[in-house]
XYZ file of C-alpha atoms in Angstrom:
118
model
C 52.653 46.786 68.003
C 54.871 49.391 69.583
C 57.855 48.337 71.622
C 58.258 50.473 74.705
C 61.795 51.188 75.852
C 63.505 52.992 78.674
C 66.589 55.063 78.046
C 69.376 54.829 80.593
C 72.500 56.889 81.042
C 74.817 58.182 83.690
C 75.593 61.865 83.389
C 78.890 61.380 85.224
C 80.067 59.111 82.383
C 78.571 61.114 79.535
C 79.936 64.378 80.912
C 79.065 67.385 78.806
C 77.986 65.049 75.997
C 74.969 63.787 77.950
C 72.437 65.686 75.771
C 73.960 64.027 72.682
C 73.876 60.609 74.380
C 70.220 61.113 75.246
C 69.490 62.242 71.679
C 71.207 59.076 70.367
C 68.972 56.958 72.600
C 65.849 58.630 71.178
C 67.135 58.450 67.586
C 68.081 54.776 67.901
C 64.663 53.951 69.321
C 62.846 55.853 66.579
C 64.940 54.224 63.838
C 63.884 50.816 65.130
C 60.190 51.588 65.655
C 60.355 51.907 69.411
C 58.939 54.529 71.762
C 61.042 55.868 74.634
C 58.680 56.172 77.578
C 61.275 57.644 79.950
C 64.991 58.202 80.425
C 66.489 57.201 83.759
C 69.668 58.961 84.880
C 71.702 56.667 87.118
C 73.291 58.337 90.122
C 76.660 56.732 90.982
C 76.403 58.082 94.549
C 73.433 55.877 95.418
C 74.193 52.806 97.565
C 75.397 49.651 95.808
C 72.686 47.990 93.754
C 70.195 50.852 94.120
C 70.594 52.129 90.554
C 70.153 48.778 88.821
C 67.292 47.853 91.153
C 65.508 51.096 90.275
C 66.116 50.532 86.561
C 64.793 46.969 86.798
C 61.708 48.172 88.685
C 61.050 50.850 86.071
C 61.419 48.377 83.187
C 59.078 45.917 84.888
C 56.427 48.392 85.984
C 56.381 50.261 82.667
C 56.250 47.041 80.602
C 59.409 48.065 78.766
C 60.731 45.471 76.348
C 64.179 47.034 76.168
C 66.570 49.394 77.897
C 68.734 51.498 75.586
C 72.020 52.944 76.861
C 74.904 54.768 75.163
C 77.361 51.937 75.941
C 78.147 49.158 78.388
C 80.283 51.683 80.290
C 77.082 53.070 81.812
C 76.537 49.816 83.725
C 78.329 48.393 86.743
C 79.702 44.834 86.562
C 76.809 42.392 86.893
C 74.129 44.940 85.956
C 73.458 43.674 82.430
C 72.982 39.986 83.405
C 70.544 41.126 86.111
C 68.683 43.523 83.832
C 68.180 41.085 80.948
C 65.953 39.041 83.231
C 63.454 41.896 82.866
C 64.241 43.486 79.466
C 66.743 43.330 76.649
C 69.627 45.794 76.820
C 70.820 47.610 73.694
C 73.895 49.833 73.484
C 73.750 52.584 70.854
C 77.508 52.744 70.297
C 77.631 49.213 68.841
C 73.919 48.370 68.380
C 74.642 45.255 70.446
C 71.650 43.559 72.057
C 72.017 41.594 75.295
C 69.326 39.050 76.113
C 68.732 35.709 77.831
C 68.504 32.805 75.381
C 64.965 31.472 75.176
C 65.948 27.900 74.253
C 68.016 27.115 77.367
C 66.330 27.742 80.697
C 69.118 26.146 82.749
C 71.921 28.662 82.392
C 73.692 30.599 85.071
C 74.101 34.382 84.947
C 77.685 34.194 83.669
C 76.625 32.474 80.437
C 73.170 33.967 80.005
C 74.165 36.770 77.660
C 73.855 36.409 73.927
C 75.435 39.153 71.865
C 74.023 39.929 68.439
C 72.849 42.705 66.178
C 70.194 45.026 67.584
């Protein structure tokens, strides 16, 4: 079974290295048997919450299991806990995976992140 993933990056954070960041997203996905179905470029000028809401909608509607980003720097505070309700988040710089624990369904957002190898 193929795992579908969405790539996510902010060009304002990647700067001139954004093509390399996007290439790392594709390479990481391929190395782990995943298919990138699209790459979403977050626009920091959109109103508060619009970027993460769009990313969550894309992950949900495209049945993406994971969102791969260059690093946690590409997210605003609170974005990752919100996003892991829809899909796992993996950062290529550390190969860290963020996910909600499946054993405990009574956790609040501040403790819902488990960090482990991707």
